[in-house]
Coordinates of C-alpha atoms and ligand atoms in Angstrom, one line a residue:
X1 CA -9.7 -13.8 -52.5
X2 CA -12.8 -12.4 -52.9
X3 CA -13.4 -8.9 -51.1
X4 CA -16.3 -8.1 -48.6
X5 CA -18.5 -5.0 -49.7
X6 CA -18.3 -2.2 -47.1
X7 CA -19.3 1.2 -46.9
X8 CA -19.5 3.9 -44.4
X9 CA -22.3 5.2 -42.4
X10 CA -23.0 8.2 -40.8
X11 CA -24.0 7.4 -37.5
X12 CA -26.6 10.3 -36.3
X13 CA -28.5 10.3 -39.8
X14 CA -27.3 7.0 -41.6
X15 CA -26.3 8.3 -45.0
X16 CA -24.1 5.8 -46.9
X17 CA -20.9 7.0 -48.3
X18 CA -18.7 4.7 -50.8
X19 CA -15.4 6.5 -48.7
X20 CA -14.8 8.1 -44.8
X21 CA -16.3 11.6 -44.8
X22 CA -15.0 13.7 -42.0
X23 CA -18.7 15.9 -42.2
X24 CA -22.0 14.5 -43.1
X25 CA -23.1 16.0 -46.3
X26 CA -26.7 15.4 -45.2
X27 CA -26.8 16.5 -41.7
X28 CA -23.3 18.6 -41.2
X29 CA -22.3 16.7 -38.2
X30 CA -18.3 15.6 -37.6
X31 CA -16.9 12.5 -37.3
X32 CA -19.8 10.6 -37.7
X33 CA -18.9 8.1 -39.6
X34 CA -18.6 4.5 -39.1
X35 CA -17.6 1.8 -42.0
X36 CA -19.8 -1.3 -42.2
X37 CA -19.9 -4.5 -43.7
X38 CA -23.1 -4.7 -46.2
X39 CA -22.0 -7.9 -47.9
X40 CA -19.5 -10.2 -46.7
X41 CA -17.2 -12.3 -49.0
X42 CA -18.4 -15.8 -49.2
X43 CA -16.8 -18.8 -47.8
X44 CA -13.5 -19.3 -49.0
X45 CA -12.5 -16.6 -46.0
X46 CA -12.8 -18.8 -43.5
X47 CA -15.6 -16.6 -41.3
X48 CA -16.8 -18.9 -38.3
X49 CA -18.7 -21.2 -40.4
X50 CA -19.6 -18.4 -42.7
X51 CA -21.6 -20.3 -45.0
X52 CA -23.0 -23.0 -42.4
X53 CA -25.2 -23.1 -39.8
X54 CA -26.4 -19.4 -39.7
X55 CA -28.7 -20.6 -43.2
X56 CA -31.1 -22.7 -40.8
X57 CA -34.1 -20.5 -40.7
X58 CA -35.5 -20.1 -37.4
X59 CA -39.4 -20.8 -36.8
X60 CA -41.5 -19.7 -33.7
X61 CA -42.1 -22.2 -31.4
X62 CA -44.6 -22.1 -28.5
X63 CA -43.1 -21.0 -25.1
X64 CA -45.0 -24.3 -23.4
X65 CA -43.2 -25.8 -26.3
X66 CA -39.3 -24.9 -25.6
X67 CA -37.2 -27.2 -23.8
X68 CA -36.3 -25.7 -20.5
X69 CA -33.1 -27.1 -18.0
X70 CA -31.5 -25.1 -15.7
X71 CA -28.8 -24.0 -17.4
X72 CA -25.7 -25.8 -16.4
X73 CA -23.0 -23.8 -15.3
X74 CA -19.2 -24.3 -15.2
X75 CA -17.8 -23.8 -11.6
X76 CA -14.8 -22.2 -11.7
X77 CA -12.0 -22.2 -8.5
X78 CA -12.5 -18.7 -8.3
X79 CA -15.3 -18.3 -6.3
X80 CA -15.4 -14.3 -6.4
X81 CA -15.7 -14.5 -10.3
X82 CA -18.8 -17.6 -9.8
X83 CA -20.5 -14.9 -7.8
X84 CA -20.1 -12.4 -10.3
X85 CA -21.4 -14.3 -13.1
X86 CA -24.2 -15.3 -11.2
X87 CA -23.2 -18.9 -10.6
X88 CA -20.7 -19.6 -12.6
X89 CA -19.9 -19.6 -16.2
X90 CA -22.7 -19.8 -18.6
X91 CA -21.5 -22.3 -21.9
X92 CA -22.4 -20.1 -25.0
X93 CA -22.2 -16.6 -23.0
X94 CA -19.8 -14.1 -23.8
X95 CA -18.3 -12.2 -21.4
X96 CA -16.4 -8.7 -21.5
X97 CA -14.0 -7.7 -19.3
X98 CA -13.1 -4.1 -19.0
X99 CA -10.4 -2.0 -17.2
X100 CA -7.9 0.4 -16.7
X101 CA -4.6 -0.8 -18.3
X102 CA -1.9 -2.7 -15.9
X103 CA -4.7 -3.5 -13.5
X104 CA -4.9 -6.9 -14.0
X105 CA -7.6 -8.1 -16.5
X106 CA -4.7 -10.3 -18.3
X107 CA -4.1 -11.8 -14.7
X108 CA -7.1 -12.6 -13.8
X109 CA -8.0 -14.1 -17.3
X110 CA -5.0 -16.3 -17.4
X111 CA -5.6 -17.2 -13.6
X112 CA -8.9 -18.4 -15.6
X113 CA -7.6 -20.5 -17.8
X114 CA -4.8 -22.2 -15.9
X115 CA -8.0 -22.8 -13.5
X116 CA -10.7 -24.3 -14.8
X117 CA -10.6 -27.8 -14.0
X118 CA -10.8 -30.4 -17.0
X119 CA -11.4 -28.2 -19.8
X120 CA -9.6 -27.5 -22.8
X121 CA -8.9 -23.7 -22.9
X122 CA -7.7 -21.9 -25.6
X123 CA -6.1 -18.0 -24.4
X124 CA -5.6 -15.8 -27.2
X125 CA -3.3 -13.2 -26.5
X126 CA -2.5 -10.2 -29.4
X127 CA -1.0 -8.0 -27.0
X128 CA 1.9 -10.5 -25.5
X129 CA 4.7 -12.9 -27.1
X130 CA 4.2 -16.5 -25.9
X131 CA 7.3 -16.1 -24.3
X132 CA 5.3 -13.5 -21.6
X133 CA 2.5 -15.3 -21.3
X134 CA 4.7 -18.3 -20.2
X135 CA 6.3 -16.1 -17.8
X136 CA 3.2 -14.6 -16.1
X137 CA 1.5 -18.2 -15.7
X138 CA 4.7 -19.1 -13.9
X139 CA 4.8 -16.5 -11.1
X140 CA 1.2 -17.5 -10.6
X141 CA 1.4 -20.1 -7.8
X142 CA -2.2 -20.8 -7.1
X143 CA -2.3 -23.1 -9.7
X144 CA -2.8 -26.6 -8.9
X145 CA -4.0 -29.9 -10.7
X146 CA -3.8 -30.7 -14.4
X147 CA -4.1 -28.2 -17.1
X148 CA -5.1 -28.0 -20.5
X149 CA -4.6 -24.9 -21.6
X150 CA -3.5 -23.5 -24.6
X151 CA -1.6 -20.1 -25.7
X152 CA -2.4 -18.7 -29.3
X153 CA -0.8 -15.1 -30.0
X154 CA -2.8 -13.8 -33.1
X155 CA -4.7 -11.4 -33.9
X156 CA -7.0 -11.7 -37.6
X157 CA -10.3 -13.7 -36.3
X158 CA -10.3 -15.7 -39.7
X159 CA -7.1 -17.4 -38.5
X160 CA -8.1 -17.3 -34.7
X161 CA -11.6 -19.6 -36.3
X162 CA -9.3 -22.0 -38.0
X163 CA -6.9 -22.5 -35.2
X164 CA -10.4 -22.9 -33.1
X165 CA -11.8 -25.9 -35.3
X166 CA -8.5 -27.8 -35.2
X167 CA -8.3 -27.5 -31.1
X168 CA -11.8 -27.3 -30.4
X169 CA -11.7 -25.4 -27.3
X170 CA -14.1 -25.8 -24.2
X171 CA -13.6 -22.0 -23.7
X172 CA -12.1 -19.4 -25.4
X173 CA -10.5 -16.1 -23.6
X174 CA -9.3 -13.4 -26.2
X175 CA -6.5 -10.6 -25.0
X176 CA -8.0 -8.1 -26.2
X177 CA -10.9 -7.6 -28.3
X178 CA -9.4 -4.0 -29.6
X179 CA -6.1 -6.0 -30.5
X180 CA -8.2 -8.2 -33.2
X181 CA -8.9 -7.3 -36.7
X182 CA -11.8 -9.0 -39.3
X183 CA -10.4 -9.6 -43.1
X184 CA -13.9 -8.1 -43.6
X185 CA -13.4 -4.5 -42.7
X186 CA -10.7 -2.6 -43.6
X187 CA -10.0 0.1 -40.9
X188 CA -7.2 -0.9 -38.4
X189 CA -8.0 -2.8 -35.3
X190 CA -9.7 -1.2 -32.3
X191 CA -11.5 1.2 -35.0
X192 CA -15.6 1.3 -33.5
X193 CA -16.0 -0.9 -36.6
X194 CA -13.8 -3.2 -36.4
X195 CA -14.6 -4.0 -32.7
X196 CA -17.8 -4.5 -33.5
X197 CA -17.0 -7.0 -36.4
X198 CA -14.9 -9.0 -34.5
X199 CA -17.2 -9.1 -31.6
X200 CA -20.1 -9.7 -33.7
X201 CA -18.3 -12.9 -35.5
X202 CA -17.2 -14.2 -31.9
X203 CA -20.8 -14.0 -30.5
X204 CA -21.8 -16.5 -33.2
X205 CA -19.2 -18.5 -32.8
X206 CA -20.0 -18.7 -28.8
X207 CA -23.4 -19.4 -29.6
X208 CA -23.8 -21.9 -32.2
X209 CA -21.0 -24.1 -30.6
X210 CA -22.2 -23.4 -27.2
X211 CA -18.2 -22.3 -25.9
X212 CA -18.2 -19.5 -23.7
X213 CA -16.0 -16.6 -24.9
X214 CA -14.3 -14.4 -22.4
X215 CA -13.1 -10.8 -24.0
X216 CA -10.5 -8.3 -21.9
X217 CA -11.8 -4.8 -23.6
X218 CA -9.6 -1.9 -22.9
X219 CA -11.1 1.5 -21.2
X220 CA -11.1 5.0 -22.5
X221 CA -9.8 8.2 -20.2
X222 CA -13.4 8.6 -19.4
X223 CA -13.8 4.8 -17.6
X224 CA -16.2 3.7 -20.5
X225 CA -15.2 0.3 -22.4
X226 CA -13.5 1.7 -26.0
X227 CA -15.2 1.2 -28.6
X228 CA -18.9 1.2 -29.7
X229 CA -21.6 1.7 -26.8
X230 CA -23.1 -1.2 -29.0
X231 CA -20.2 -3.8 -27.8
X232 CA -21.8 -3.6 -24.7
X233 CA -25.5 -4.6 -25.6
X234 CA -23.9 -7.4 -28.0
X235 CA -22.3 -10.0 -25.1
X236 CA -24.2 -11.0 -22.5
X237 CA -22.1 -10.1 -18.8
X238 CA -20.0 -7.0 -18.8
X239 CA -18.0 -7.1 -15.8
X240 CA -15.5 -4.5 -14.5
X241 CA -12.4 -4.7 -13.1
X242 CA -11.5 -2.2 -11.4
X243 CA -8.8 -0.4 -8.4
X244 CA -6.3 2.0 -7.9
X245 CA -3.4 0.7 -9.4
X246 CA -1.4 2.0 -6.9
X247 CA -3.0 -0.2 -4.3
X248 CA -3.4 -3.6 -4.2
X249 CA -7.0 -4.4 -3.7
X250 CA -8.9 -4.9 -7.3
X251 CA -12.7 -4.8 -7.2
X252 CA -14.6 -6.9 -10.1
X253 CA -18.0 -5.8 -10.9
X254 CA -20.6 -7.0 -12.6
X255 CA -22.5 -4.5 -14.8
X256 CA -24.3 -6.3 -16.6
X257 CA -25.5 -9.9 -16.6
X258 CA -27.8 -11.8 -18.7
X259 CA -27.1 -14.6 -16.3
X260 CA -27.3 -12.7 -13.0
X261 CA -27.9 -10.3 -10.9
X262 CA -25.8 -7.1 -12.2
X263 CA -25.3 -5.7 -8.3
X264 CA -22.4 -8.5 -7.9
X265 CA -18.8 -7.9 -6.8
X266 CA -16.0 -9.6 -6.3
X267 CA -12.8 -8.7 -4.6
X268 CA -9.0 -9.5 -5.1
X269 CA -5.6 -8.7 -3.8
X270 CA -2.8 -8.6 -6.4
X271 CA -0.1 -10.6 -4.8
X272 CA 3.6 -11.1 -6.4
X273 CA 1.9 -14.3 -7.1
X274 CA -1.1 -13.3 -8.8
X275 CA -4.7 -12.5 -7.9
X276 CA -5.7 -14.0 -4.5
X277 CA -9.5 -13.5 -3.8
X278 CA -10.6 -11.8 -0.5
X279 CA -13.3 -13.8 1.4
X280 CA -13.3 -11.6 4.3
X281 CA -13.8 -8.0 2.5
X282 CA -13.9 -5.8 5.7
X283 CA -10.4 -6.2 6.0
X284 CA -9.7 -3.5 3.3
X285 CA -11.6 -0.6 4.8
X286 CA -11.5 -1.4 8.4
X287 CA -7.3 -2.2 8.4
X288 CA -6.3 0.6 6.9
X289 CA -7.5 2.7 10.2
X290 CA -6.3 1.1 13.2
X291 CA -7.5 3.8 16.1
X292 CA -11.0 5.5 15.7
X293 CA -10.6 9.2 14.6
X294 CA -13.0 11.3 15.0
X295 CA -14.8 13.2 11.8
X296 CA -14.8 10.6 9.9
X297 CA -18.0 8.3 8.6
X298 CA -18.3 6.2 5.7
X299 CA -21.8 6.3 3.4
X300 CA -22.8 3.8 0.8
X301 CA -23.6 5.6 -2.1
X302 CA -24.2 4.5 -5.3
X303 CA -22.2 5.4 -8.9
X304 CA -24.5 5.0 -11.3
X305 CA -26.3 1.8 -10.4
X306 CA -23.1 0.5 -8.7
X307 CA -23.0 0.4 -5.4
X308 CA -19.4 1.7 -3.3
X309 CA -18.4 2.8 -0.2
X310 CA -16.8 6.0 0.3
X311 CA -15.2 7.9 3.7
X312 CA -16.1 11.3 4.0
X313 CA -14.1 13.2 5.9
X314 CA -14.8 16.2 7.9
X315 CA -12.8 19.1 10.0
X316 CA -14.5 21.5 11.9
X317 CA -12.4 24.2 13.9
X318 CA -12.9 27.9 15.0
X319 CA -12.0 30.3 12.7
X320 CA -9.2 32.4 12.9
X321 CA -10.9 35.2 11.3
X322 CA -14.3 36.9 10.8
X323 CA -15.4 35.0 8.1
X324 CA -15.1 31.3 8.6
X325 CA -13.6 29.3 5.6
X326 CA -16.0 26.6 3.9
X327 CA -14.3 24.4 1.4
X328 CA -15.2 20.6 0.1
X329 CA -13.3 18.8 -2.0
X330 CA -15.0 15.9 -4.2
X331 CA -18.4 17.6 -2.7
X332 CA -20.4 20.1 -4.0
X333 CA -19.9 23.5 -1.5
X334 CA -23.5 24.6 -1.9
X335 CA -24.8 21.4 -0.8
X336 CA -22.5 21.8 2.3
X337 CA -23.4 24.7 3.4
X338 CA -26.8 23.8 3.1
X339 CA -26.6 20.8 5.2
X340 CA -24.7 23.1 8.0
X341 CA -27.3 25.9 7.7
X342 CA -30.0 22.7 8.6
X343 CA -27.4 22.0 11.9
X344 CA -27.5 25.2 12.6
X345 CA -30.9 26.0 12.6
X346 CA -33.0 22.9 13.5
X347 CA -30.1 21.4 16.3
X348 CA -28.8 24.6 17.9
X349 CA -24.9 23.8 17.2
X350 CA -22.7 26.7 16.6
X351 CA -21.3 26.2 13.1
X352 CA -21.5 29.9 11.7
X353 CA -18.6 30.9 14.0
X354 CA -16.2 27.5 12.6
X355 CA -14.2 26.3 9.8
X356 CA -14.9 23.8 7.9
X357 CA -13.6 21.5 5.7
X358 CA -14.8 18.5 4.3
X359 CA -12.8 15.4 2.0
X360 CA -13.9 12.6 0.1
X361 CA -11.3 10.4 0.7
X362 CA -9.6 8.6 -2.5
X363 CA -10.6 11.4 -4.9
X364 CA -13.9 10.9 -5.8
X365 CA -16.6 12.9 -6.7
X366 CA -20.4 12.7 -5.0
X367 CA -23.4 14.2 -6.5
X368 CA -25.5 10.9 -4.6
X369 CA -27.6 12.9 -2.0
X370 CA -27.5 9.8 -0.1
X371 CA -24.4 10.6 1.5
X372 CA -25.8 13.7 3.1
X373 CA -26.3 11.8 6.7
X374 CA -22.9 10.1 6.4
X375 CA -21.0 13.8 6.1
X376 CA -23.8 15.3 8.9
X377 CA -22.4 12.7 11.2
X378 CA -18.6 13.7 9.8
X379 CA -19.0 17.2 10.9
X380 CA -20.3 16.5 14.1
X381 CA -17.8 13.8 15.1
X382 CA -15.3 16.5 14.6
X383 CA -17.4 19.6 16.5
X384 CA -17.7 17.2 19.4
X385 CA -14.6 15.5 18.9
X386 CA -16.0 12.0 19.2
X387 CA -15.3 9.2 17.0
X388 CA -18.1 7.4 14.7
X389 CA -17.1 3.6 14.9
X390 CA -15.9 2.3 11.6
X391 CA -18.5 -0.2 12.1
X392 CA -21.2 1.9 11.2
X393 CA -22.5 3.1 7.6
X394 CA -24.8 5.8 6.5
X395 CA -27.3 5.8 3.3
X396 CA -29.8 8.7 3.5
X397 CA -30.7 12.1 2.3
X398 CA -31.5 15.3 4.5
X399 CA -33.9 17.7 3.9
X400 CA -34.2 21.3 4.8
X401 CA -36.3 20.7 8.3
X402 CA -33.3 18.3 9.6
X403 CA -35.8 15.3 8.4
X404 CA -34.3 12.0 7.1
X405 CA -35.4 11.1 3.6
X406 CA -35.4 8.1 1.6
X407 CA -33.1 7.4 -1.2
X408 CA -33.2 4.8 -4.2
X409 CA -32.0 1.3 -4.4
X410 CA -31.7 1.2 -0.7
X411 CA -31.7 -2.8 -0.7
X412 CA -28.4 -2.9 -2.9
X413 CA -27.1 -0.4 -0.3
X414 CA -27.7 -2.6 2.5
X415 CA -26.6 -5.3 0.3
X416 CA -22.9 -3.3 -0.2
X417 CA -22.4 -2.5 3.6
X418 CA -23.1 -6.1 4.8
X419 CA -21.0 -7.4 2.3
X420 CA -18.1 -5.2 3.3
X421 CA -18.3 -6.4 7.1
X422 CA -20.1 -3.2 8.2
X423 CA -22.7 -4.0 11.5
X424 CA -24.9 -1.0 11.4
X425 CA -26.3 0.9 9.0
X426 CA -28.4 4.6 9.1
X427 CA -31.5 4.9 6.7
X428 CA -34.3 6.6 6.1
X429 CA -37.8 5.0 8.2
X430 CA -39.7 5.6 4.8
X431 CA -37.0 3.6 3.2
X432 CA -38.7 0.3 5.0
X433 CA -41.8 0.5 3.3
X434 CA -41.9 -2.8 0.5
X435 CA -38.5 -4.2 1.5
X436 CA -37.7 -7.4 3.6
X437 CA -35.2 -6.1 5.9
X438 CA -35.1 -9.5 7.7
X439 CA -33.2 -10.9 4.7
X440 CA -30.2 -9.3 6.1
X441 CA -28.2 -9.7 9.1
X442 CA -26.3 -6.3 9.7
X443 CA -28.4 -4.6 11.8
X444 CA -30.7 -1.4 10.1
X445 CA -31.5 1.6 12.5
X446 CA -34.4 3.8 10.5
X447 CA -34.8 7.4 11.2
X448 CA -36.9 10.2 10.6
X449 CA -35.2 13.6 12.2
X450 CA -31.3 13.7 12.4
X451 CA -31.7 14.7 16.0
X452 CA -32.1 10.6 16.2
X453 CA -29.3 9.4 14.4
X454 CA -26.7 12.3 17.4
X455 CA -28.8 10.4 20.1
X456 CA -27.6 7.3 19.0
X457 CA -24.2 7.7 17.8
X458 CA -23.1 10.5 20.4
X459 CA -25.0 9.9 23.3
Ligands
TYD501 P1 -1.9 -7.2 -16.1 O1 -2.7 -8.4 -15.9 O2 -0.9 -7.2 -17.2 O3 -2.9 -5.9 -16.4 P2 -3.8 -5.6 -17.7 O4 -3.9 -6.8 -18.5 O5 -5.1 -5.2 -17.0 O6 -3.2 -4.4 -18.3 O7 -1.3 -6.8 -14.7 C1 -0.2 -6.1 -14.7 C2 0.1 -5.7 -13.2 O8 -0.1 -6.7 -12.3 C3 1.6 -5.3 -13.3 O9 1.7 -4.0 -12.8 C4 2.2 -6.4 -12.4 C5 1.1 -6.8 -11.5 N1 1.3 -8.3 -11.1 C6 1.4 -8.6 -9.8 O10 1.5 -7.7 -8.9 N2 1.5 -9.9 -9.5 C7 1.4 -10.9 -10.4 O11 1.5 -12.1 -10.1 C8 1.2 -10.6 -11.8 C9 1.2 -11.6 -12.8 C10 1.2 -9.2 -12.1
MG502 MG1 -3.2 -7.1 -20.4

């Protein structure tokens, strides 16, 4: 068999190396380097129509000139994964799925292909036995109708192409992408390159044949989908799966989509019988706290450009001692005690003399500045000892003079706490200017001075 001509590169200056180098000769940096293909063998390795189509040369055309349909999409019966993808699935697009492990991205694919009505579906698995995957798509019971569907454990893509031309699949799901290795490249499989050759050869193969390709990508420690930053600005929807494992609700997010908008989520509960989608998503903040404690708000801030929800928690008590304790957890203390010097100072309560303590609930960590109003509120609930209805949400910044600033994105905010079942939600006045607010239906109280935001919520 004829061998494809690889070298390595080093990826922060690009000097070409026959063999791995742990330091660049040229630039002395470590572990730079990344082997790629430079020639590929020709045809009799059965690449995805290695020799074929991909000859055509392509010639500009005129935009007027380009045949235009709405594209047509393919409704799946999970309606929380159409919303994601903007509308459904988009033939030719290919779609990675990331997550932490055991949190359900095999479930939810195989849910997929079990579901998609009258379509051949092939489901490539290199991670489980046949045997497994049989098992799994038993204990799902939310399958109904006829299925075509198709189980394939294999991992080399040359052998995953000619299993593909014999079946011809309507849509292909692959489990997972760092489980597959190219005959091309020689590292082992979920090395950045050969990711990045495997992805590479499916993309063509979801494009030329117009199938769309579904790829579960495994996550690093750091919540970032392993392997090159570049498998991400290959496919065209990355969506997210994510959840404390420990709990049962799963949120999938889109994060970005070709086909959509990339503020999209979709929300699950993992059942004993699989995935089962939550319509109704208020039910997983507001049933988890049946009585209304005070010192506690909820803010919608945003990580990265994803939208979330988050309680804050505060405690406010009189000090035992001279010097009154000041700690926050998942919250930077400076910050804190800013936004208690501003209380103090500009609305006359007593804080110097108190405790206080102050939680973000699930262990998370805020640097969003919108969240400042949300954990004003918390402390004061629990000063006055009046509860903050679960119903409302806060999404604004506070400055020194006690004055209620805008924040970014605000629309995707309001977007986040309607979704979630919230009725009210705190921003900034100069947060209205250039957005519809009419578009939604929970109601939006502005503000300028915090003093406004106590008159409303504590009489
Ligand atoms: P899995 O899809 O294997 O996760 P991933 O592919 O992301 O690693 O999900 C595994 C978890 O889901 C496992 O802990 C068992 C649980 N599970 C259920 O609770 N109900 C079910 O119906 C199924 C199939 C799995
Ligand atoms: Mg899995």
């Amino acid at each position: 068999m004829a061998k494809s001509k690889s070298a390595y590169f080093c990826q922060s200056c690009g000097y070409e190396s026959p063999k791995w180098l742990g330091k660049c000769p040229a630039c002395s940096q470590w572990n730079t380097f990344v082997e790629e293909v430079i020639q590929k063998a020709p045809a009799n390795v059965p690449d995805w129509k290695a020799s074929g189509a991909s000859s055509r040369i392509a010639k500009p055309s005129a935009i007027q000139d380009i045949a235009y349909s709405e594209e047509h999409r393919i409704q799946t019966s999970d309606g929380e994964l159409n919303r994601v993808l903007g509308g459904g699935v988009v033939p030719g697009s290919l779609v990675l799925i990331g997550g932490e492990p055991g949190i359900g991205k095999s479930t939810l694919m195989l849910q997929l292909a079990l579901n998609l009505p009258n379509l051949k579906i092939l489901y490539v698995s290199g991670e489980e036995s046949e045997h497994q995957i049989k098992m799994r798509a038993e204990r799902l019971s939310t399958i109904t109708g006829e299925r075509d569907t198709y189980i394939l454990t294999e991992t080399s893509t040359q052998n995953i192409f000619k299993q593909i031309e014999l079946l011809e699949p309507q849509a292909v799901i692959i489990d997972s992408i760092q489980t597959l290795h190219s005959a091309h490249i020689e590292s082992t499989p979920g090395s950045v390159s050969q990711v990045r050759e495997c992805t590479a050869e499916l993309l063509k193969f979801a494009k030329e044949t117009s199938t769309p390709v579904f790829l579960i990508g495994h996550i690093t420690k750091d919540g970032t989908i392993a392997g090159p930053k570049i498998l991400e600005h290959m496919v065209d929807t990355v969506l997210q799966f994510e959840g404390d494992r420990h709990h049962v609700y799963r949120i999938l997010r889109a994060v970005k989509n070709r086909f959509g908008s990339a503020s999209e989520l979709g929300i699950y509960e993992m059942q004993g019988n699989g995935l089962r989608e939550v319509s109704n998503p208020s039910e997983i903040l507001l049933s988890q706290r049946e009585e209304e404690l005070s010192g506690i708000t909820i803010s919608a801030m945003l990580e990265g450009v994803r939208p979330m929800l988050i309680e804050t928690q505060a405690l406010v008590s009189t000090s035992a001692y001279g010097t009154p304790q000041r700690s926050a957890t998942g919250f930077d203390t400076k910050r804190m005690n800013m936004l208690l010097a501003v209380l103090e100072k500009r609305c006359g309560f007593r804080l110097s003399v108190k405790d206080v303590f102050l939680n973000i609930a699930g262990g998370l960590r805020v640097e969003d500045p919108a969240v400042d109003l949300g954990i004003i509120a918390a402390i004061i609930s629990s000063h006055e000892d009046i509860p903050v209805s679960s119903k409302i949400c806060f999404a604004a910044e506070v400055g020194l003079s006690g004055e209620i600033r805008a924040v970014n994105r605000i629309e995707q905010r309001i977007a986040e706490a309607q979704k979630l079942g919230f009725e009210q939600i705190y921003i900034s006045k100069y947060n209205q200017k250039g957005i519809d607010l009419r578009r939604f239906d929970i109601e939006i109280k502005s503000l300028t001075k915090i003093e406004e935001a106590f008159g409303f919520l504590f009489g």
